[in-house]
Amino acid sequence: MSDDGQGVASGGDGADGAGEHLEELPEEESRDGFVYFRMTGGRFDEGKGLPAAAAGELQRYAELVYEVARLQWLEAHPERAAVRGLRDAFNLRLVDFKEGSTRPIFELHVRYDPRVTEGDPEPFFLRARDIVNETIATVAVDGVVPPIFPRKALPQLKRIGKGLGADEAIALARPRSATEVREPETEAILTPRVKDILQLIDETLAENSAWSSATGVVTEFDGAKGTFRLDLTEGRTIVCHLGAQEREVAEAIKDVLAADGVTAPDVTVGGTAERGAGGKLVRLWDVNEVAVVRTAEEKAIMARLSELGELQPGWWGPGTRAPGQAAIRNARDLAPRLALAVQRVAIGADGDGSIVLEWKRDAARCSAEIQADGDMYLFAYDTTTRQYREHEGPFDAERVIRFVETGLLDV
Amino acid sequence: MSDPEAIRDKDEILNRQVPWGLWDPKSDEPMWTAFGPQTRDAGMMSTLRGRVSPAEAYRRHTEGTELHSRGTWGVRVGDANDLGVACLDDGGTDDNPVDHASADFRPLQRPGRRIAMAELHILACQRGPLHVPSEDAPEPSA
């Protein structure tokens, strides 16, 4: 390691203690880069090249190693609440593929500013690599997560291998030195069975984990800092920090960002919780999961129905009725599917207490009256042929959706 | 009181107010249900005669009332008649204000009413709004 904080990890043996074994690392060059990493079976044995869909495995592996290193660093520095500069220092690069692209070669180019990062972080990364290898080996053989593995990194551990097929596996081992040629013993083999065990372990430990999730709208995104603002559905705002190497999550967050601060889907994001007084969630660290729970279109439909539900009797003149509760309730049941429909559906109320859906389908004008008495009336009128079709009966959500999606009334 | 008389001038454009609850903000147009009777039971669509300006029709509909409107749209008497909908001059009768006219959907069954609404909507949208309230007009609360 040079004095300016730049260096390439040799990946050597002996990094079995964080922060104190840098001098013990062998000088000889590694044959396998940072880690021996080999993908086998299924898609990996077919044809040439790495299946594009498998690239996420490399990313998830890097994310896991970083997280374990971060937690190791925090354990070694109990006086510190957060790590500075470690993320920038972890510059794990994919430099080559061997053996038909099933063996990616990583190099760790450690970059750090000694004024920011307290000491050389490289031993923590090497230690993290070994902990990951040992953990997967132990889970595969004994079905338990070894004590050496930090529990707070279970979410990241659970994620690796999630794209593996039933007959596929990832073998991990310490890298060989430049002079070693025989294949390493790879007890650390990640298979779908190991994934299943990890899932069970994670569920068991979930209650005690700092892992948490929150639902709301993403209103600001700072790509440089890797942070975003989440306006919670309960009315508060929290700041969320993306996990290292979480490019897919970062892209997903950008996709759901409310450009106008309002119009965006509701998402649930998961990460490590920082809680304030009373256990209230104040911040999420290392966010590595994001899922849309309600699309912007569905929210707009629900908002429209709420507004229509506030109409008062007489809203459209003497004798007109407010939308009935059954009509509103049934229309709400339609909202998630209507939001996905290709046909854009206008939603209104009539003076009889019904919720009315209208849409155009080619030359046809279609409508669905969701009535206050729990019935419905579906109607399609072809403005070219002047033919019409109708259906009247009890409310049937599936039938309404089928009508919207296909224009068919008679099935 | 005598029965209201049918309006004979086929080219008269009646003033129809479009309520907020039947406005489609995405297409920025009325929904077609807005061109039908307010309730199936009564079967009558309320308008003001063509001699009232569209802006005045809007004012009379909304001023001093609890009613809201996205603007005034036109319904031509001859078009309504062709669809089986008579237009009756019933201003000042019963509870109707002066200059009131009703489009009578009562002779039509439910499909016929829907067809008439759709056709009147198409024609009204081709004609465009006759009066749209200014941006300064207060937004309806519901």
Coordinates of C-alpha atoms in Angstrom, one line a residue:
Chain A
M1 CA 0.0 0.0 0.0
S2 CA 1.5 3.4 -0.9
D3 CA 1.4 6.4 1.3
D4 CA -1.2 8.2 -0.6
G5 CA -3.8 5.7 0.2
Q6 CA -3.8 4.0 -3.2
G7 CA -3.2 0.3 -3.7
V8 CA -4.3 -3.0 -5.1
A9 CA -5.1 -5.7 -2.7
S10 CA -3.1 -8.8 -3.4
G11 CA -5.9 -10.9 -1.9
G12 CA -3.4 -12.9 0.1
D13 CA -3.7 -15.2 3.0
G14 CA -3.5 -14.2 6.6
A15 CA -6.0 -11.4 6.7
D16 CA -7.8 -13.1 9.6
G17 CA -8.0 -10.0 11.8
A18 CA -9.3 -6.7 10.9
G19 CA -7.1 -3.6 11.1
E20 CA -3.8 -5.2 12.2
H21 CA -2.5 -7.6 9.6
L22 CA -1.6 -5.4 6.7
E23 CA 2.0 -6.0 7.1
E24 CA 1.5 -9.8 7.2
L25 CA -0.1 -9.9 3.8
P26 CA 2.1 -11.8 1.4
E27 CA 3.7 -9.7 -1.3
E28 CA 3.2 -12.3 -4.0
E29 CA 0.7 -11.7 -6.7
S30 CA -2.7 -13.4 -6.5
R31 CA -3.7 -15.8 -9.3
D32 CA -7.4 -15.1 -8.8
G33 CA -7.6 -11.4 -7.9
F34 CA -9.6 -10.5 -4.8
V35 CA -11.5 -13.8 -4.5
Y36 CA -11.9 -17.1 -6.3
F37 CA -15.4 -16.8 -7.6
R38 CA -16.8 -19.4 -10.0
M39 CA -20.3 -19.9 -11.4
T40 CA -21.4 -23.3 -12.4
G41 CA -24.3 -25.3 -13.8
G42 CA -27.4 -24.3 -15.8
R43 CA -26.8 -21.2 -17.8
F44 CA -23.2 -20.9 -16.9
D45 CA -22.4 -24.2 -18.6
E46 CA -24.2 -23.3 -21.8
G47 CA -22.6 -21.4 -24.6
K48 CA -20.2 -18.6 -24.4
G49 CA -20.1 -15.6 -22.2
L50 CA -21.8 -14.7 -18.9
P51 CA -25.6 -14.5 -19.0
A52 CA -26.5 -10.9 -18.6
A53 CA -29.1 -11.7 -16.0
A54 CA -26.3 -13.1 -13.8
A55 CA -24.4 -9.8 -13.6
G56 CA -26.5 -8.9 -10.6
E57 CA -24.8 -11.7 -8.6
L58 CA -21.5 -9.9 -8.9
Q59 CA -23.0 -6.7 -7.6
R60 CA -24.7 -8.4 -4.7
Y61 CA -21.5 -10.1 -3.7
A62 CA -19.7 -6.8 -3.7
E63 CA -22.4 -5.3 -1.7
L64 CA -22.3 -8.1 0.9
V65 CA -18.5 -7.8 1.3
Y66 CA -18.7 -4.0 1.7
E67 CA -21.5 -4.3 4.3
V68 CA -19.5 -6.9 6.4
A69 CA -16.4 -4.7 6.1
R70 CA -18.4 -1.7 7.3
L71 CA -19.8 -3.5 10.3
Q72 CA -16.3 -4.9 11.1
W73 CA -14.9 -1.4 11.0
L74 CA -17.7 -0.2 13.3
E75 CA -17.0 -3.0 15.7
A76 CA -13.3 -2.1 15.7
H77 CA -14.2 1.6 16.4
P78 CA -16.9 1.4 19.0
E79 CA -16.5 5.1 19.7
R80 CA -17.7 5.9 16.2
A81 CA -21.4 5.9 15.1
A82 CA -20.6 6.0 11.4
V83 CA -17.9 5.2 8.9
R84 CA -16.3 8.0 6.9
G85 CA -14.7 7.3 3.5
L86 CA -15.1 3.6 3.6
R87 CA -17.5 3.5 0.7
D88 CA -15.2 5.4 -1.6
A89 CA -12.3 3.3 -0.5
F90 CA -14.0 0.1 -1.6
N91 CA -13.2 0.1 -5.3
L92 CA -13.8 -3.5 -6.3
R93 CA -13.4 -3.7 -10.0
L94 CA -14.2 -6.5 -12.4
V95 CA -11.1 -6.8 -14.6
D96 CA -11.4 -10.1 -16.4
F97 CA -13.3 -13.3 -16.9
K98 CA -11.8 -16.7 -17.1
E99 CA -13.0 -20.2 -18.1
G100 CA -15.7 -19.2 -20.5
S101 CA -16.7 -16.2 -18.5
T102 CA -17.9 -18.3 -15.5
R103 CA -15.1 -17.0 -13.3
P104 CA -15.0 -13.3 -12.9
I105 CA -11.8 -11.8 -11.7
F106 CA -12.1 -8.9 -9.3
E107 CA -9.4 -6.6 -8.2
L108 CA -9.7 -4.4 -5.1
H109 CA -8.2 -1.0 -5.7
V110 CA -8.3 0.6 -2.3
R111 CA -8.5 4.3 -2.4
Y112 CA -8.7 6.3 0.8
D113 CA -7.8 9.6 2.3
P114 CA -5.9 9.1 5.5
R115 CA -7.3 12.4 6.7
V116 CA -10.8 11.0 6.4
T117 CA -10.6 7.3 7.0
E118 CA -9.0 6.3 10.3
G119 CA -6.3 4.0 9.1
D120 CA -6.0 1.7 6.1
P121 CA -9.4 0.1 5.5
E122 CA -8.0 -2.7 3.2
P123 CA -7.7 -5.3 6.0
F124 CA -11.4 -4.9 6.7
F125 CA -12.2 -5.7 3.1
L126 CA -10.0 -8.8 3.1
R127 CA -11.4 -9.9 6.4
A128 CA -15.0 -9.4 5.1
R129 CA -14.2 -11.5 2.1
D130 CA -13.1 -14.4 4.3
I131 CA -16.1 -14.0 6.6
V132 CA -18.4 -14.2 3.6
N133 CA -16.7 -17.4 2.4
E134 CA -16.7 -19.0 5.8
T135 CA -20.3 -18.1 6.4
I136 CA -21.5 -19.6 3.1
A137 CA -19.5 -22.7 3.8
T138 CA -21.0 -23.1 7.3
V139 CA -24.5 -22.5 6.1
A140 CA -24.1 -25.1 3.3
V141 CA -22.6 -27.7 5.6
D142 CA -24.2 -27.1 9.0
G143 CA -27.3 -25.1 8.2
V144 CA -26.4 -22.2 10.6
V145 CA -24.9 -18.8 10.2
P146 CA -21.6 -18.8 12.1
P147 CA -21.1 -16.4 15.0
I148 CA -18.4 -14.6 13.1
F149 CA -20.9 -13.2 10.6
P150 CA -22.4 -9.8 11.7
R151 CA -26.2 -10.2 12.1
K152 CA -26.8 -6.8 10.7
A153 CA -25.6 -7.9 7.3
L154 CA -28.1 -10.7 7.0
P155 CA -30.3 -8.7 4.5
Q156 CA -27.3 -8.5 2.2
L157 CA -26.4 -12.1 2.8
K158 CA -29.9 -13.2 2.0
R159 CA -29.8 -11.4 -1.3
I160 CA -26.8 -13.0 -2.8
G161 CA -27.6 -15.9 -5.1
K162 CA -31.1 -14.8 -5.6
G163 CA -30.8 -15.0 -9.4
L164 CA -29.5 -18.6 -9.3
G165 CA -31.5 -21.3 -11.1
A166 CA -32.2 -24.6 -9.4
D167 CA -29.2 -26.3 -11.0
E168 CA -26.8 -23.4 -10.6
A169 CA -24.2 -22.6 -8.0
I170 CA -21.5 -20.1 -7.0
A171 CA -18.3 -21.4 -5.5
L172 CA -16.2 -19.1 -3.4
A173 CA -12.7 -19.5 -2.1
R174 CA -9.7 -17.6 -1.1
P175 CA -7.6 -16.6 -4.1
R176 CA -4.6 -18.7 -5.0
S177 CA -1.2 -17.3 -5.2
A178 CA 0.4 -16.9 -8.6
T179 CA 2.3 -20.1 -8.2
E180 CA -0.7 -22.3 -7.2
V181 CA -2.3 -24.0 -10.2
R182 CA -4.6 -26.6 -8.7
E183 CA -8.2 -25.6 -8.2
P184 CA -8.9 -24.5 -4.6
E185 CA -11.1 -26.5 -2.3
T186 CA -14.4 -24.8 -2.4
E187 CA -16.5 -25.6 0.5
A188 CA -18.3 -22.3 0.2
I189 CA -20.8 -23.2 -2.5
L190 CA -23.8 -21.1 -2.8
T191 CA -26.8 -23.1 -4.1
P192 CA -30.6 -22.7 -4.1
R193 CA -30.6 -24.9 -1.0
V194 CA -28.3 -22.6 0.9
K195 CA -30.5 -19.7 -0.2
D196 CA -33.5 -21.4 1.3
I197 CA -31.6 -22.0 4.6
L198 CA -30.6 -18.3 4.6
Q199 CA -34.2 -17.3 4.1
L200 CA -35.3 -19.3 7.1
I201 CA -32.6 -17.9 9.3
D202 CA -33.4 -14.4 8.2
E203 CA -37.1 -14.9 9.1
T204 CA -36.1 -16.2 12.5
L205 CA -33.9 -13.3 13.3
A206 CA -36.0 -10.7 11.7
E207 CA -37.6 -9.6 14.9
N208 CA -34.3 -8.8 16.5
S209 CA -32.7 -7.3 13.5
A210 CA -32.3 -3.6 12.8
W211 CA -33.6 -4.2 9.4
S212 CA -36.7 -2.2 8.8
S213 CA -38.8 -0.9 5.9
A214 CA -40.9 2.2 5.4
T215 CA -43.5 3.2 2.8
G216 CA -43.9 6.6 1.2
V217 CA -43.1 8.8 -1.8
V218 CA -39.6 9.5 -2.9
T219 CA -39.4 13.3 -3.3
E220 CA -35.7 14.1 -3.6
F221 CA -32.7 12.1 -4.9
D222 CA -29.1 13.0 -4.5
G223 CA -27.0 10.8 -6.7
A224 CA -23.7 12.2 -5.5
K225 CA -24.4 11.5 -1.9
G226 CA -26.4 8.3 -2.5
T227 CA -29.3 9.6 -0.5
F228 CA -33.0 10.3 -1.0
R229 CA -35.9 11.8 0.9
L230 CA -38.9 9.6 1.6
D231 CA -42.2 11.3 2.5
L232 CA -43.8 8.7 4.7
T233 CA -47.5 7.9 4.2
E234 CA -48.0 8.7 7.9
G235 CA -46.9 12.3 7.2
R236 CA -43.2 12.5 8.3
T237 CA -40.1 12.7 6.1
I238 CA -37.0 10.6 6.6
V239 CA -33.6 10.5 4.8
C240 CA -32.5 7.2 3.3
H241 CA -29.0 6.2 2.3
L242 CA -28.5 3.8 -0.5
G243 CA -26.4 0.7 0.2
A244 CA -23.0 0.4 -1.4
Q245 CA -23.0 -1.0 -5.0
E246 CA -26.7 -0.7 -5.1
R247 CA -26.9 0.6 -8.6
E248 CA -30.1 -1.3 -9.4
V249 CA -31.8 0.2 -6.4
A250 CA -30.5 3.6 -7.2
E251 CA -32.0 3.3 -10.7
A252 CA -35.3 2.1 -9.2
I253 CA -35.4 5.0 -6.8
K254 CA -34.8 7.5 -9.7
D255 CA -37.7 5.8 -11.6
V256 CA -40.1 6.4 -8.8
L257 CA -39.0 9.9 -7.9
A258 CA -41.8 12.5 -7.7
A259 CA -40.5 15.2 -10.1
D260 CA -43.1 17.6 -8.9
G261 CA -42.8 16.4 -5.3
V262 CA -46.3 14.9 -5.3
T263 CA -47.1 12.7 -8.3
A264 CA -45.3 9.4 -7.8
P265 CA -46.0 5.8 -6.7
D266 CA -45.9 4.7 -3.1
V267 CA -42.9 2.6 -2.5
T268 CA -41.6 0.5 0.3
V269 CA -37.9 0.7 0.9
G270 CA -35.9 -1.5 3.2
G271 CA -32.6 -0.9 5.0
T272 CA -31.0 -0.6 8.4
A273 CA -33.0 1.5 10.7
E274 CA -31.8 4.4 12.8
R275 CA -34.4 5.1 15.5
G276 CA -34.9 8.2 17.6
A277 CA -36.8 8.8 20.7
G278 CA -39.6 6.4 21.3
G279 CA -38.3 4.0 18.7
K280 CA -39.5 6.2 15.9
L281 CA -37.7 5.6 12.6
V282 CA -35.6 8.6 11.7
R283 CA -33.3 7.3 9.0
L284 CA -32.7 4.3 6.9
W285 CA -29.1 3.2 6.1
D286 CA -27.9 0.9 3.4
V287 CA -31.1 0.7 1.6
N288 CA -31.0 -2.3 -0.7
E289 CA -34.7 -3.0 -1.4
V290 CA -37.3 -0.9 -3.1
A291 CA -40.8 -2.0 -4.3
V292 CA -43.7 -0.1 -5.7
V293 CA -46.7 -0.8 -3.6
R294 CA -49.1 1.6 -5.3
T295 CA -48.6 3.2 -8.7
A296 CA -49.1 6.9 -9.3
E297 CA -52.0 6.1 -11.6
E298 CA -53.7 4.0 -8.9
K299 CA -53.2 6.8 -6.4
A300 CA -54.8 9.2 -8.8
I301 CA -57.8 6.9 -9.2
M302 CA -58.1 6.6 -5.4
A303 CA -57.8 10.3 -5.0
R304 CA -60.5 10.9 -7.6
L305 CA -62.8 8.4 -5.9
S306 CA -62.2 10.1 -2.5
E307 CA -63.1 13.5 -4.1
L308 CA -66.3 12.0 -5.6
G309 CA -67.1 10.5 -2.3
E310 CA -67.3 14.0 -0.8
L311 CA -70.0 15.1 -3.2
Q312 CA -73.2 16.1 -1.3
P313 CA -76.8 15.4 -2.3
G314 CA -78.0 18.0 -4.8
W315 CA -74.5 18.4 -6.1
W316 CA -75.8 18.4 -9.7
G317 CA -79.1 20.1 -9.1
P318 CA -82.3 19.3 -7.2
G319 CA -82.9 15.6 -6.6
T320 CA -79.4 14.4 -7.5
R321 CA -77.8 11.9 -5.1
A322 CA -74.4 11.7 -3.7
P323 CA -72.4 8.6 -4.8
G324 CA -73.4 5.7 -2.7
Q325 CA -71.0 3.9 -0.4
A326 CA -71.4 0.6 -2.2
A327 CA -70.5 2.3 -5.5
I328 CA -67.4 4.0 -4.0
R329 CA -66.3 0.7 -2.4
N330 CA -66.8 -1.3 -5.5
A331 CA -65.0 1.3 -7.7
R332 CA -62.1 1.3 -5.2
D333 CA -61.8 -2.5 -5.7
L334 CA -61.3 -1.8 -9.4
A335 CA -58.5 0.8 -8.9
P336 CA -55.4 -1.4 -9.0
R337 CA -56.5 -3.1 -12.2
L338 CA -57.8 0.1 -13.8
A339 CA -54.4 1.7 -13.2
L340 CA -52.8 -1.0 -15.3
A341 CA -55.3 -0.9 -18.1
V342 CA -54.2 0.3 -21.5
Q343 CA -57.5 2.1 -22.0
R344 CA -57.5 5.4 -20.0
V345 CA -60.7 5.5 -18.0
A346 CA -62.4 8.7 -17.0
I347 CA -64.1 8.5 -13.6
G348 CA -67.1 10.5 -12.6
A349 CA -70.5 10.4 -10.7
D350 CA -74.0 10.6 -12.0
G351 CA -77.0 12.0 -10.3
D352 CA -78.3 8.6 -9.2
G353 CA -75.5 7.8 -6.8
S354 CA -73.5 5.7 -9.3
I355 CA -69.8 6.0 -10.1
V356 CA -69.4 6.1 -13.8
L357 CA -66.4 4.9 -15.8
E358 CA -66.1 6.0 -19.4
W359 CA -63.5 5.2 -22.0
K360 CA -63.0 5.1 -25.8
R361 CA -62.1 2.0 -27.6
D362 CA -61.5 2.7 -31.3
A363 CA -64.9 3.9 -32.6
A364 CA -66.7 2.7 -29.5
R365 CA -67.8 4.6 -26.5
C366 CA -67.8 2.4 -23.5
S367 CA -69.2 3.0 -20.0
A368 CA -69.6 1.2 -16.7
E369 CA -72.1 2.4 -14.2
I370 CA -71.2 1.1 -10.7
Q371 CA -74.5 1.6 -9.0
A372 CA -75.3 2.5 -5.5
D373 CA -77.5 -0.5 -5.1
G374 CA -74.6 -2.9 -5.7
D375 CA -75.5 -3.6 -9.4
M376 CA -73.7 -2.5 -12.5
Y377 CA -74.6 -1.5 -16.0
L378 CA -72.1 -2.0 -18.8
F379 CA -72.6 -0.4 -22.2
A380 CA -70.7 -0.2 -25.4
Y381 CA -71.8 1.9 -28.4
D382 CA -70.1 1.8 -31.8
T383 CA -70.4 5.3 -33.2
T384 CA -69.7 4.0 -36.8
T385 CA -72.2 1.2 -37.0
R386 CA -74.6 2.6 -34.3
Q387 CA -74.8 -0.8 -32.8
Y388 CA -74.7 -1.2 -29.0
R389 CA -74.2 -3.9 -26.5
E390 CA -75.2 -3.8 -22.8
H391 CA -75.0 -5.9 -19.7
E392 CA -76.9 -5.4 -16.4
G393 CA -76.4 -7.4 -13.2
P394 CA -74.7 -7.6 -9.8
F395 CA -71.4 -5.9 -9.6
D396 CA -68.6 -8.2 -10.8
A397 CA -65.1 -6.7 -10.7
E398 CA -63.6 -9.3 -13.0
R399 CA -66.3 -8.6 -15.6
V400 CA -65.8 -4.9 -15.5
I401 CA -62.0 -5.2 -15.9
R402 CA -62.4 -7.7 -18.7
F403 CA -64.7 -5.2 -20.4
V404 CA -62.2 -2.4 -20.0
E405 CA -59.3 -4.6 -21.2
T406 CA -60.9 -6.4 -24.1
G407 CA -64.1 -4.6 -24.9
L408 CA -66.0 -7.9 -24.5
L409 CA -69.3 -7.9 -22.7
D410 CA -70.6 -11.4 -23.4
V411 CA -68.1 -13.6 -21.5
Chain B
M1 CA -100.5 25.4 -16.1
S2 CA -100.1 24.4 -19.7
D3 CA -97.6 21.8 -20.9
P4 CA -94.3 23.2 -22.0
E5 CA -93.9 23.6 -25.7
A6 CA -91.2 22.1 -27.9
I7 CA -88.6 24.5 -29.2
R8 CA -89.0 24.7 -32.9
D9 CA -85.8 26.4 -33.9
K10 CA -83.6 23.4 -34.8
D11 CA -80.5 25.5 -34.9
E12 CA -80.8 27.0 -31.4
I13 CA -77.9 26.1 -29.2
L14 CA -79.0 25.4 -25.7
N15 CA -76.6 26.1 -22.8
R16 CA -75.5 23.1 -20.8
Q17 CA -73.4 23.3 -17.7
V18 CA -70.9 20.6 -17.1
P19 CA -70.5 19.7 -13.4
W20 CA -67.1 19.1 -11.8
G21 CA -68.1 15.5 -11.0
L22 CA -68.3 14.7 -14.7
W23 CA -65.2 16.4 -15.9
D24 CA -62.3 14.4 -17.1
P25 CA -59.2 16.4 -16.2
K26 CA -56.9 14.2 -18.3
S27 CA -58.6 14.7 -21.6
D28 CA -59.8 18.2 -20.5
E29 CA -63.2 17.4 -21.7
P30 CA -66.6 16.6 -20.2
M31 CA -67.6 13.0 -19.8
W32 CA -70.5 12.0 -21.9
T33 CA -72.7 11.3 -18.9
A34 CA -72.8 15.1 -18.6
F35 CA -75.0 15.2 -21.6
G36 CA -77.9 13.2 -20.2
P37 CA -80.6 13.6 -17.6
Q38 CA -79.4 14.4 -14.0
T39 CA -81.5 11.4 -12.7
R40 CA -82.9 8.5 -14.5
D41 CA -86.2 8.9 -12.7
A42 CA -86.8 12.4 -13.9
G43 CA -85.3 11.8 -17.4
M44 CA -84.8 15.5 -18.1
M45 CA -81.6 17.3 -18.9
S46 CA -81.5 20.9 -17.7
T47 CA -80.3 23.7 -20.0
L48 CA -80.9 27.4 -20.6
R49 CA -82.2 28.8 -23.8
G50 CA -79.9 29.9 -26.6
R51 CA -80.9 33.6 -26.1
V52 CA -79.0 33.6 -22.9
S53 CA -75.3 34.1 -23.5
P54 CA -73.1 31.1 -22.4
A55 CA -71.3 33.4 -19.9
E56 CA -74.6 34.5 -18.4
A57 CA -75.8 30.9 -18.3
Y58 CA -72.7 30.0 -16.3
R59 CA -73.2 32.9 -14.0
R60 CA -76.9 32.1 -13.4
H61 CA -76.0 28.4 -12.7
T62 CA -73.3 29.1 -10.2
E63 CA -73.8 32.5 -8.6
G64 CA -75.6 32.4 -5.3
T65 CA -76.0 28.6 -5.6
E66 CA -74.1 25.6 -4.2
L67 CA -73.6 24.4 -7.8
H68 CA -70.3 24.3 -9.6
S69 CA -69.6 24.1 -13.3
R70 CA -66.5 23.6 -15.5
G71 CA -68.2 25.8 -18.2
T72 CA -71.0 26.1 -20.7
W73 CA -71.2 23.6 -23.6
G74 CA -73.7 23.6 -26.4
V75 CA -76.5 21.2 -27.4
R76 CA -78.2 21.9 -30.7
V77 CA -82.0 21.4 -30.6
G78 CA -82.1 19.7 -34.0
D79 CA -79.3 17.2 -33.0
A80 CA -81.2 16.3 -29.9
N81 CA -84.4 15.9 -31.8
D82 CA -82.7 13.5 -34.3
L83 CA -81.8 11.3 -31.4
G84 CA -85.4 11.2 -30.1
V85 CA -84.9 13.9 -27.5
A86 CA -87.4 16.8 -27.6
C87 CA -86.3 20.1 -26.2
L88 CA -89.0 21.8 -24.1
D89 CA -89.3 25.5 -23.3
D90 CA -90.2 25.1 -19.6
G91 CA -88.8 28.4 -18.2
G92 CA -90.7 29.8 -15.3
T93 CA -92.8 26.6 -14.9
D94 CA -92.7 24.5 -11.8
D95 CA -89.4 25.3 -10.0
N96 CA -87.6 26.1 -13.2
P97 CA -85.9 29.5 -13.6
V98 CA -86.8 31.8 -16.5
D99 CA -85.1 30.9 -19.8
H100 CA -85.0 27.2 -18.7
A101 CA -85.3 24.5 -21.3
S102 CA -85.3 20.7 -20.7
A103 CA -84.1 18.0 -23.1
D104 CA -86.6 15.2 -22.6
F105 CA -85.0 11.8 -22.5
R106 CA -88.1 10.1 -21.1
P107 CA -89.3 8.4 -24.2
L108 CA -85.9 6.6 -24.5
Q109 CA -85.0 3.3 -22.9
R110 CA -81.6 3.1 -21.1
P111 CA -79.6 2.2 -24.2
G112 CA -81.2 4.9 -26.2
R113 CA -80.4 7.5 -23.5
R114 CA -76.8 6.4 -23.5
I115 CA -76.6 6.6 -27.3
A116 CA -78.1 10.1 -27.2
M117 CA -75.6 11.2 -24.5
A118 CA -72.7 9.9 -26.5
E119 CA -73.8 11.6 -29.7
L120 CA -74.5 14.9 -28.0
H121 CA -71.2 14.7 -26.3
I122 CA -69.3 14.1 -29.6
L123 CA -71.1 17.1 -31.2
A124 CA -70.5 19.3 -28.1
C125 CA -66.8 18.5 -28.1
Q126 CA -66.5 19.2 -31.8
R127 CA -68.1 22.6 -31.1
G128 CA -65.9 23.2 -28.1
P129 CA -66.8 25.0 -24.9
L130 CA -69.0 28.1 -25.3
H131 CA -67.8 29.6 -22.1
V132 CA -65.0 28.6 -19.7
P133 CA -64.8 30.3 -16.4
S134 CA -61.7 32.5 -15.9
E135 CA -58.7 31.2 -14.0
D136 CA -59.8 33.6 -11.2
A137 CA -63.0 31.7 -10.6
P138 CA -62.9 29.9 -7.3
E139 CA -62.2 26.2 -7.4
P140 CA -64.9 24.0 -6.2
S141 CA -64.3 22.3 -2.9
A142 CA -66.1 19.2 -4.1

